[in-house]
């Protein structure tokens, strides 16, 4: 028979342990007495949990502290390099893989300027793609002499809708792929896989590591080849009933406008994504650009075509943001993706357009920031997913 009392005790024990790990992770080192005082539990509870954590190798003893009389208290120190996590971002033009420690420091990084996934059309191609990823993951561990047993798992950021329970990428319009089973990679690497939409992952990273550390309600706007948004409500990631909330990139901005890869016309991402910006320049100019750094170089040099395209681009970006603010009224809007590297060119100009002729809200009501983690938001966010179970009390998803 299920013993409810013991289940409750297990939950409380687990919660105490997580609180202790979180405290030590943020403070670095503390005595057992300080831990007990800080989280309001008894010394014996702290001692039994610390003993477990010592055995697991997540903390170590680090000498003794000052005593106000009696035995000197033992200092316990958090070991950030006791466990690791992989983050993988699969984009239209590149694959990025990072290995981080428990302090979210990047230990090793590999970037491939290729898009192998959207080229993978057959089952054999997909198998080969996962073989390649698996080899890179193993090589990264080997080069840092990290054992598989100390790796918590692999988080993967994807530009599309995902089913994280079934480990399936359901649809990524910009990669033109559907129903990719990441369970295959889990088998090949013998590691747990965590999938997340890239904008949701980025919102999570900003919340835990970035500009939004003390924020409750925010919308993260990911501007890459396409556009996605991650919504945080009262510290929870809002995903909705079908886990597809935040597809603002496909809200209609222009009736009967440009054709989108999703099949509709006039979607926001056809006007305000990185690709839209490049396409606008390339159709209006004799020379052709392949990336946005070339665009911003020309813009800063005072190129007239770039100036007018940039102004129109910001108009469209602002219209979408105004709509999002009217729907959600968040504390903060965070602009992310490669474009956020050009913060000084975007933020002030964008604010002016968002708040002009606007009787509903002004700059005093909503803050607009560039992402602190820049193009690393999504990948840092997914690298946190394997650590969730170790650190956070719950997954915090609505
Ligand atoms: Zn669309």
CSV table of C-alpha atoms and ligand atoms in Angstrom, one decimal, residues 249-251 260-270, ligand 1:
chain,number,residue,atom,x,y,z
A,249,UNK,CA,6.3,35.6,-35.5
A,250,UNK,CA,3.2,34.4,-37.4
A,251,UNK,CA,0.7,37.0,-36.3
A,260,UNK,CA,5.4,33.1,-45.3
A,261,UNK,CA,6.9,29.6,-45.0
A,262,UNK,CA,4.0,28.7,-42.7
A,263,UNK,CA,1.6,29.2,-45.7
A,264,UNK,CA,-0.1,32.4,-44.5
A,265,UNK,CA,0.5,35.9,-45.8
A,266,UNK,CA,1.7,39.0,-44.0
A,267,UNK,CA,3.3,37.3,-40.9
A,268,UNK,CA,5.4,39.4,-38.6
A,269,UNK,CA,8.6,37.4,-39.3
A,270,UNK,CA,8.3,38.3,-43.0
B,1,LIG,ZN1,4.0,32.7,-41.0
